[in-house]
mmCIF file of C-alpha atoms (C1' of nucleotides) in Angstrom:
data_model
loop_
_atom_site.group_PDB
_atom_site.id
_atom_site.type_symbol
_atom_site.label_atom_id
_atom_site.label_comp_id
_atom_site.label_asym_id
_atom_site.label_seq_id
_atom_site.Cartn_x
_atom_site.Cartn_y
_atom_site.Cartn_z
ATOM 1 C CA UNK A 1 0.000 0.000 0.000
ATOM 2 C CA UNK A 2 1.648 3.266 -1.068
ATOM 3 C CA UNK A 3 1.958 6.200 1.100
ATOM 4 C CA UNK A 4 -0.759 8.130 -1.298
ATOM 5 C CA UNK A 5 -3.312 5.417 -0.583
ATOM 6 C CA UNK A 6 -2.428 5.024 2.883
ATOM 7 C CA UNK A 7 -2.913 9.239 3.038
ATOM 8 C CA UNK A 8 -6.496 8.810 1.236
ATOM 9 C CA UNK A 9 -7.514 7.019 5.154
ATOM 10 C CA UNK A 10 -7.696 10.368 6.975
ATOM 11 C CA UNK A 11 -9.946 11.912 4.269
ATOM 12 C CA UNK A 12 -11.295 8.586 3.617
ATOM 13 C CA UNK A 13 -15.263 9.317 4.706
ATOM 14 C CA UNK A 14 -15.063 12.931 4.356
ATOM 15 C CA UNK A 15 -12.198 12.225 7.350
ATOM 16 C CA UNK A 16 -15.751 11.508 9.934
ATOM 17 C CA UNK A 17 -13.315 8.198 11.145
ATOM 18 C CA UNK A 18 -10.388 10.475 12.360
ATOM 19 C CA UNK A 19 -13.074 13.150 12.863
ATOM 20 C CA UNK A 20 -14.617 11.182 15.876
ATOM 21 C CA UNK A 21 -11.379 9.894 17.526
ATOM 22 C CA UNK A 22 -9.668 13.335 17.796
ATOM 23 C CA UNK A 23 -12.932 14.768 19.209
ATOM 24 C CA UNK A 24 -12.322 11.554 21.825
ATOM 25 C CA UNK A 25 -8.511 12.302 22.462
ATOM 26 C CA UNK A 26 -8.095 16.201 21.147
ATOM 27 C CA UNK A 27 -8.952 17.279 23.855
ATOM 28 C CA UNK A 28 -6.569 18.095 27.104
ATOM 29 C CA UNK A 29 -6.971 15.201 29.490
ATOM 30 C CA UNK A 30 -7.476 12.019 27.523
ATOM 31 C CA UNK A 31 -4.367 11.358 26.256
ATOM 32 C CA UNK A 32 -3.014 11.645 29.423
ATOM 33 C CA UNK A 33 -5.466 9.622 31.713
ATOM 34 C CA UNK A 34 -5.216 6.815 29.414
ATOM 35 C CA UNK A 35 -1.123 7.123 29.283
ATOM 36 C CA UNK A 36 -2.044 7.195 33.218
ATOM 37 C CA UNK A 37 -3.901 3.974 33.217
ATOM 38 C CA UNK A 38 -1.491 2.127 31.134
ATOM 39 C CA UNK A 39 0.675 1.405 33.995
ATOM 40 C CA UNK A 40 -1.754 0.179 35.891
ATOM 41 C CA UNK A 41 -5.475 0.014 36.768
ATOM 42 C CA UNK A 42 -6.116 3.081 39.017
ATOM 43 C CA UNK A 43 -8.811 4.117 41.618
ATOM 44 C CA UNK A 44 -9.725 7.978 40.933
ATOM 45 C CA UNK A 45 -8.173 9.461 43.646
ATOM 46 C CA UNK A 46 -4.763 8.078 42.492
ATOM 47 C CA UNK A 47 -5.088 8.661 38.927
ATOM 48 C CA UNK A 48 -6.107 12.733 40.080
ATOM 49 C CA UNK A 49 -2.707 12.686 41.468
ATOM 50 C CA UNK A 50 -0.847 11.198 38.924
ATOM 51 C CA UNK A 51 -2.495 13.552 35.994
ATOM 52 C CA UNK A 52 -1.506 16.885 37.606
ATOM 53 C CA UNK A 53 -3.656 19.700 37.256
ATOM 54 C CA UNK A 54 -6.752 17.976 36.370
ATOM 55 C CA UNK A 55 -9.528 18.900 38.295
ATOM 56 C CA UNK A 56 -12.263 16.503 39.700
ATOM 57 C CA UNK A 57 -14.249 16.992 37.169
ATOM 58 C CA UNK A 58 -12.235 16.723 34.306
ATOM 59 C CA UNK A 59 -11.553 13.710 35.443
ATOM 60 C CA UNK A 60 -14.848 12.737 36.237
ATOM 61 C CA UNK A 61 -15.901 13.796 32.495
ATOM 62 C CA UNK A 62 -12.774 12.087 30.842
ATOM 63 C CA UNK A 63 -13.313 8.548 32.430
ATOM 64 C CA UNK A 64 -17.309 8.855 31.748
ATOM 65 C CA UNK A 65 -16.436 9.493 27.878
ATOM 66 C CA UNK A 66 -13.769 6.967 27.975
ATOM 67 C CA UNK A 67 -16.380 4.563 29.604
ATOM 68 C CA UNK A 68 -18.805 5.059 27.052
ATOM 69 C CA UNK A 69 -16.701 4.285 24.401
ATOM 70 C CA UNK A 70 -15.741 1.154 25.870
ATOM 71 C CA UNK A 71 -11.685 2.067 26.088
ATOM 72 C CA UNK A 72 -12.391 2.300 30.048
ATOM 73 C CA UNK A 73 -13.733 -0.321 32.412
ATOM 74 C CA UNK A 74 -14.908 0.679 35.956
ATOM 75 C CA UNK A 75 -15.328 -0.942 38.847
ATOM 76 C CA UNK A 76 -17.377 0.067 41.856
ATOM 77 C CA UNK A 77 -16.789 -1.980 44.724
ATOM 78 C CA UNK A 78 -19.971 -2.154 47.598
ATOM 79 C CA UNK A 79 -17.463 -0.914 50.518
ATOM 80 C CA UNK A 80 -17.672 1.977 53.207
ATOM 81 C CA UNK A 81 -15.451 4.771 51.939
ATOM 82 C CA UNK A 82 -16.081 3.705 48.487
ATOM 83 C CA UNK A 83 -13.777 2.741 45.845
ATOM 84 C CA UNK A 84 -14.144 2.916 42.476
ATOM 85 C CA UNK A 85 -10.921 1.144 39.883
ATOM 86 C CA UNK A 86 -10.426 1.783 36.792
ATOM 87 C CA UNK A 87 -8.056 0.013 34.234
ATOM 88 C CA UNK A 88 -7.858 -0.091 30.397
ATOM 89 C CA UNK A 89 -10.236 -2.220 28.171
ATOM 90 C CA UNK A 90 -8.177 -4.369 25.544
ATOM 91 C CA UNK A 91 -9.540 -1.692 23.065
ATOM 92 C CA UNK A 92 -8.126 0.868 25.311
ATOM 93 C CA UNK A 93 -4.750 -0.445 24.931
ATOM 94 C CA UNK A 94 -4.466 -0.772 21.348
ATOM 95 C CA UNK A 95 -5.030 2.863 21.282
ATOM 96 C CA UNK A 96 -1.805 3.290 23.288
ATOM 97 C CA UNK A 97 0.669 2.174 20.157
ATOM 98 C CA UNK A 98 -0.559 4.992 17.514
ATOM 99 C CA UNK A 99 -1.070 7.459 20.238
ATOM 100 C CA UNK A 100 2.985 6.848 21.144
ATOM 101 C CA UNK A 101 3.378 7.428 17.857
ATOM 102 C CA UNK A 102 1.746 10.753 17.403
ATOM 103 C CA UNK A 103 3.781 11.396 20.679
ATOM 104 C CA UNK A 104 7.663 10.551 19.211
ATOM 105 C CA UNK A 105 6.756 12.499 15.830
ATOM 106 C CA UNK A 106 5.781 15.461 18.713
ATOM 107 C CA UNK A 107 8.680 14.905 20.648
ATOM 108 C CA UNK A 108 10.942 15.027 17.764
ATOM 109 C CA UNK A 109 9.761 17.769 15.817
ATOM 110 C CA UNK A 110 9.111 20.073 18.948
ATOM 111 C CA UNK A 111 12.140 21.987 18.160
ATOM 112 C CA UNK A 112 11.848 22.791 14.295
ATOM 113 C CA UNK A 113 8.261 24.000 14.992
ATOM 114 C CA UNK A 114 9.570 26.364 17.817
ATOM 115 C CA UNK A 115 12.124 27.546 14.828
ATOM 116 C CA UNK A 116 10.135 28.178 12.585
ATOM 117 C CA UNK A 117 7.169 30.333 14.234
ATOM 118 C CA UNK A 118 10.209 32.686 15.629
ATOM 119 C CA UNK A 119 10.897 32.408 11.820
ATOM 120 C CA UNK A 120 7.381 33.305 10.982
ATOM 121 C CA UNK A 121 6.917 36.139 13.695
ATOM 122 C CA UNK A 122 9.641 38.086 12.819
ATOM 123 C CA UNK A 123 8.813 38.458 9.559
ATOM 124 C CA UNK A 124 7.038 41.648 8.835
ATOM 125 C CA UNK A 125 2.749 41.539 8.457
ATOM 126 C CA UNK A 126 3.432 43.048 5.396
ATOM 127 C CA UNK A 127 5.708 40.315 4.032
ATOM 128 C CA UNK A 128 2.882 37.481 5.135
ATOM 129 C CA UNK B 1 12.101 -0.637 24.434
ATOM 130 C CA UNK B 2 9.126 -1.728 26.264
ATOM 131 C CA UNK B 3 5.361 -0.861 25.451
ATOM 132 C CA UNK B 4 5.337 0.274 29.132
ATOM 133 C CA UNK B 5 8.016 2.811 28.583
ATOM 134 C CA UNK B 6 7.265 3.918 25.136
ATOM 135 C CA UNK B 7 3.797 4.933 27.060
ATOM 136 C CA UNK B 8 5.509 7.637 29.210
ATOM 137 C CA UNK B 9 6.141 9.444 26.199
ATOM 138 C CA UNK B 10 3.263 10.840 26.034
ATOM 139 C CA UNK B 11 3.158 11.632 29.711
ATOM 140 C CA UNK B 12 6.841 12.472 29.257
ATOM 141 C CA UNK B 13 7.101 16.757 30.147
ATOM 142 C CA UNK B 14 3.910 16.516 31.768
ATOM 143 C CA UNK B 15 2.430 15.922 28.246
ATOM 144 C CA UNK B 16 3.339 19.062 26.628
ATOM 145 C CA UNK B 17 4.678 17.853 23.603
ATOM 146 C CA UNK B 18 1.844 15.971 22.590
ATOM 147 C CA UNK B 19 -0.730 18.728 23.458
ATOM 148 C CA UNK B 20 0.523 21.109 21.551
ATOM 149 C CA UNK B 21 0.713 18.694 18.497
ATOM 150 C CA UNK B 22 -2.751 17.910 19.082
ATOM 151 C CA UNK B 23 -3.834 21.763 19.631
ATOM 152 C CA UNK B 24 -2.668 21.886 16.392
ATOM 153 C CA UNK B 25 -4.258 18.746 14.331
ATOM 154 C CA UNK B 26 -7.130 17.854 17.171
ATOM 155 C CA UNK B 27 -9.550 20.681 15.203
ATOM 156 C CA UNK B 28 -11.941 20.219 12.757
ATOM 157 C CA UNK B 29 -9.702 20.894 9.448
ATOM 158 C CA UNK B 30 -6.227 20.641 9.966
ATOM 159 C CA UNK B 31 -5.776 16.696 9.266
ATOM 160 C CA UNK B 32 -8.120 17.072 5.952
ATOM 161 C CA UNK B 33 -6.015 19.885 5.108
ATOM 162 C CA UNK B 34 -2.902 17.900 5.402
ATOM 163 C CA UNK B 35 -4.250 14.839 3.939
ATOM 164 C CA UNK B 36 -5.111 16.892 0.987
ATOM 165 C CA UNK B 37 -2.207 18.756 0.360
ATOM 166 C CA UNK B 38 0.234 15.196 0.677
ATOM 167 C CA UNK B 39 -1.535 14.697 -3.257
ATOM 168 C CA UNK B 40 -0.348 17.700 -4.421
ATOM 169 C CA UNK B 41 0.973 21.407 -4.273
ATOM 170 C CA UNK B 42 -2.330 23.126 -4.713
ATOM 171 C CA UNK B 43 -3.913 26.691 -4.333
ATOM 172 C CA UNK B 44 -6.419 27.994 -2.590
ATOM 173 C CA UNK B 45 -9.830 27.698 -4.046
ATOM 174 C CA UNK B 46 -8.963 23.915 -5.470
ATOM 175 C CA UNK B 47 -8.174 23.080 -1.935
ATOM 176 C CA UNK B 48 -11.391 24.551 -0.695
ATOM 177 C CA UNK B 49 -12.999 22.803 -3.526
ATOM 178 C CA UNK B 50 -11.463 19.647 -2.329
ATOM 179 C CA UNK B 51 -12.242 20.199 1.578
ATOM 180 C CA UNK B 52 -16.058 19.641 1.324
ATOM 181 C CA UNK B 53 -17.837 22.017 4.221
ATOM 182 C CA UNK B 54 -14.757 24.133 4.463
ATOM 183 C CA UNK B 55 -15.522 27.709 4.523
ATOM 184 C CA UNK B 56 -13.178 30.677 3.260
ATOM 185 C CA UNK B 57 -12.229 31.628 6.151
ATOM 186 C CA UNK B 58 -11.272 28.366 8.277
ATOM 187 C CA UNK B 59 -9.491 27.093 5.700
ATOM 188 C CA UNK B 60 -7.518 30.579 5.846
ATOM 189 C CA UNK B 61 -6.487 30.609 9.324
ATOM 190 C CA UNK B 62 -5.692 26.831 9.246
ATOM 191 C CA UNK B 63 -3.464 27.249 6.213
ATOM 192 C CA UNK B 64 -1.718 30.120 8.496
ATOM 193 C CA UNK B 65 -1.410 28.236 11.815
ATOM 194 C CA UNK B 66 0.362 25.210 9.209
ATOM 195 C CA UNK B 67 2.544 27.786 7.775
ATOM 196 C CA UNK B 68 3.614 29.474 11.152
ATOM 197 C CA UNK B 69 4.456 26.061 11.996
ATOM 198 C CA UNK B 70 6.450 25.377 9.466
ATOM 199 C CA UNK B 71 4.455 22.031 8.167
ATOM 200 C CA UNK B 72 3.094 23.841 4.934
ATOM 201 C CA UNK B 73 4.523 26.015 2.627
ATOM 202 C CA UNK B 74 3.180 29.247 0.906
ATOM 203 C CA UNK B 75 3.908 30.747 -2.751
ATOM 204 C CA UNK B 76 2.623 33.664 -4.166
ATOM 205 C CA UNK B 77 3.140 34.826 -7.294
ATOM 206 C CA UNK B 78 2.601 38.103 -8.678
ATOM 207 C CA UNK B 79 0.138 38.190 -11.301
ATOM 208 C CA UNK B 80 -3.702 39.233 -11.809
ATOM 209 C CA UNK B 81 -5.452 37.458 -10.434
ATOM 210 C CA UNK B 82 -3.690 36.924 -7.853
ATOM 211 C CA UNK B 83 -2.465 33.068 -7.773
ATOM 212 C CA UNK B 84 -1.359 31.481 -4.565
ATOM 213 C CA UNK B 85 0.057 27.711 -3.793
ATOM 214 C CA UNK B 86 0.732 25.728 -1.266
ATOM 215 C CA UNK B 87 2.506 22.609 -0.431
ATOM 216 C CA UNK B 88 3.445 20.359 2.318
ATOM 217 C CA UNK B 89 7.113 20.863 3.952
ATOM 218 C CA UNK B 90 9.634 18.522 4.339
ATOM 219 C CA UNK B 91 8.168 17.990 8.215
ATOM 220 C CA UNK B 92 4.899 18.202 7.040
ATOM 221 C CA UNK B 93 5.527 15.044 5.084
ATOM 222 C CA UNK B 94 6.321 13.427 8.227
ATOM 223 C CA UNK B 95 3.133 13.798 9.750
ATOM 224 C CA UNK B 96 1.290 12.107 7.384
ATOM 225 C CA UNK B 97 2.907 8.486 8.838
ATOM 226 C CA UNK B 98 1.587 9.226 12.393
ATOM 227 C CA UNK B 99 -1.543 10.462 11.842
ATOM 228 C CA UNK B 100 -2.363 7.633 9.098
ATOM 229 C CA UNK B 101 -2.006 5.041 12.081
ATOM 230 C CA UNK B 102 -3.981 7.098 14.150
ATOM 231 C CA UNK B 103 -7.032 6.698 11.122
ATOM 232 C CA UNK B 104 -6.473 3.142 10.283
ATOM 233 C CA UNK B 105 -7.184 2.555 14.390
ATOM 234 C CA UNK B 106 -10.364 4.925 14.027
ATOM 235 C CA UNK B 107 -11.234 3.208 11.149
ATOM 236 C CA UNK B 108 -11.016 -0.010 12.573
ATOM 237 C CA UNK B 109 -12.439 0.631 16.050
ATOM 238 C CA UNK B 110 -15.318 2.551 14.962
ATOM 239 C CA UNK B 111 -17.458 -0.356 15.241
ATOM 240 C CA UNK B 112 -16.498 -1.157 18.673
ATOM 241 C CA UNK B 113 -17.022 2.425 20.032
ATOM 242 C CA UNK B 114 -20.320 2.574 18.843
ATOM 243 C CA UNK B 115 -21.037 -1.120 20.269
ATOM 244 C CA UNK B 116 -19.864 0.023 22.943
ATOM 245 C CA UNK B 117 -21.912 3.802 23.383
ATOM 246 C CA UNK B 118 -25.255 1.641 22.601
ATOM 247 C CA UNK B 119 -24.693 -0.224 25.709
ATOM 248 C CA UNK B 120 -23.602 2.582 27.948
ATOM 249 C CA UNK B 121 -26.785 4.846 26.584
ATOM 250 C CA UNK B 122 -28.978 1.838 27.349
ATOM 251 C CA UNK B 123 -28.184 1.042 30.930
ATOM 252 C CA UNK B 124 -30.460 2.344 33.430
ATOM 253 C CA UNK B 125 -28.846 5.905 34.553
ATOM 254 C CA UNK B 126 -28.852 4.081 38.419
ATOM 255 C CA UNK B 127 -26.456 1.381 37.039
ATOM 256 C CA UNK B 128 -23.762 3.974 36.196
ATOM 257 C "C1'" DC C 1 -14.285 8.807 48.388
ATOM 258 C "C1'" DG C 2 -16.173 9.769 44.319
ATOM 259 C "C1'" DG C 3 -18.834 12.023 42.428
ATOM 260 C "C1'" DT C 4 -23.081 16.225 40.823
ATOM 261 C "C1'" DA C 5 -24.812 20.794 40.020
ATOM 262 C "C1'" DT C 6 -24.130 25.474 38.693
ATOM 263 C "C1'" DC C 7 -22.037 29.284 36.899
ATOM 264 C "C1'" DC C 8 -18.725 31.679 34.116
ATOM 265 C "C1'" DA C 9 -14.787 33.047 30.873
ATOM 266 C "C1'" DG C 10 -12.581 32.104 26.794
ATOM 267 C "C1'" DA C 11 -11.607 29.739 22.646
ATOM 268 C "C1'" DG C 12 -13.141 27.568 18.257
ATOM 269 C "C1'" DT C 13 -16.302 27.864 14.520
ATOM 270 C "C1'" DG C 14 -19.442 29.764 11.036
ATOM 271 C "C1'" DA C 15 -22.150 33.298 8.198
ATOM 272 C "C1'" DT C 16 -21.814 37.378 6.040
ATOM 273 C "C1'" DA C 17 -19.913 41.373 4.023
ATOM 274 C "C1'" DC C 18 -16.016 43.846 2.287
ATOM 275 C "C1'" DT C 19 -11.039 44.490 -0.204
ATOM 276 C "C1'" DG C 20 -6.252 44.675 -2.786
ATOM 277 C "C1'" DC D 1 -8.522 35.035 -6.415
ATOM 278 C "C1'" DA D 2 -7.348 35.077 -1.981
ATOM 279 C "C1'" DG D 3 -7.915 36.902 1.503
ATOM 280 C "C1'" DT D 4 -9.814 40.482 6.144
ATOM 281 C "C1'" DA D 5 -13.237 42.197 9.374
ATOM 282 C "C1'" DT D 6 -17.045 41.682 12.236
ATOM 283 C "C1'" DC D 7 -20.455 39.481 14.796
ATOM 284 C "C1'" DA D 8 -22.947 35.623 16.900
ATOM 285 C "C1'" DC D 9 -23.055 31.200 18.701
ATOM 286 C "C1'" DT D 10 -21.536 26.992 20.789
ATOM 287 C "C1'" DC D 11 -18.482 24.113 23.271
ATOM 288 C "C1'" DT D 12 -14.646 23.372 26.617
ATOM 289 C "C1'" DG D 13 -12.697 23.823 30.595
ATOM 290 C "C1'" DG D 14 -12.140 25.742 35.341
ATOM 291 C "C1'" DA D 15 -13.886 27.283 40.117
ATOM 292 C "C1'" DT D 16 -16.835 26.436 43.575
ATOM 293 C "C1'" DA D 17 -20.220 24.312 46.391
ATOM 294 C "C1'" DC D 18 -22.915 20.436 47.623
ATOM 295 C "C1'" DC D 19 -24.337 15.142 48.005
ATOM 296 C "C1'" DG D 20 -24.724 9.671 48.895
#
DNA sequence: CGGTATCCAGAGTGATACTG
DNA sequence: CAGTATCACTCTGGATACCG
């Protein structure tokens, strides 16, 4: 499969495939809560900790969406405090490989972006 | 290097790198955009030809955030009317791999997720 | 402990009209 | 042709307070 053909995937459906996941993941937490729960499944206080700055009810909201799309399990358990785990369906995980490599291509090319919008804001409005 | 470690990547600075690559591509046009342009070195109004929904001025501003970010290239040339082209970048290229894998999982999973959101919609809201 | 409910500020998006 | 300018609307995310 060539790289054209491979390309045509993203636009593929009018891109509504690639549409719906980076709605799921675009946004600022998701990424990172499932990165989180890779490790390890995770009860919420612990996983509020380990994401820092995410407030309860990010959190709350990210593992609800993640839920309902079946990447997340939960698990309540009938105690007094409660405790509620959760852990990575085997869906979940899967998304972990293309997400790492979205994350290497960021990692790497951090620094020529930085370059060139210094480029790009130097340059006179007029020459834009 | 182990899944487990290639995970903290995206965790990696707090997840920094990987936000701001998907502050970039996690809108509504910037992945069509991109897709598009890996064909060819086109101009403005084929591209918003090709980009169905698009309108005048989203395409505009994403074409600038791609440019300030060095992933897309812009030519003008000085005639009447005014002609204008752009192209994908060296880096730009090197997007396309990442974000491919990223649709061939969407594609894939799609089925799943909505599976999955059918059975979370139809449990009783006092089993969540 | 693990959530909900409410309110608010800001960003992303779109329609429309105008311009070099 | 390839933009800019303006306005309106929606959606996200954050702060805070309360609940089983």
């Amino acid at each position: 499969m060539s790289q054209y053909e491979r390309a045509c995937l993203i636009r593929g459906d009018g891109g509504r495939a690639i549409r719906r996941l980076l709605e799921r993941i675009g946004n600022k937490w998701t990424l990172l809560v499932v990165a989180t729960l890779h490790e390890q499944r995770m009860r919420f206080s612990e996983l509020q900790q380990r994401v820092p700055g995410i407030s309860q009810r990010m959190l709350t909201l990210t593992l609800q969406h993640l839920e309902r799309d079946g990447l997340v399990s939960r698990t309540a358990y009938a105690e007094v405090p409660p405790r509620v785990e959760y852990e990575l369906t085997d869906v979940g995980c899967t998304l972990i490989d293309p997400a790492v490599r979205l994350a290497e291509w960021a990692v790497e090319h951090n620094p020529d972006i930085d370059r060139s919008q210094q480029l790009y804001d130097a340059r006179k409005p007029s020459d834009r």
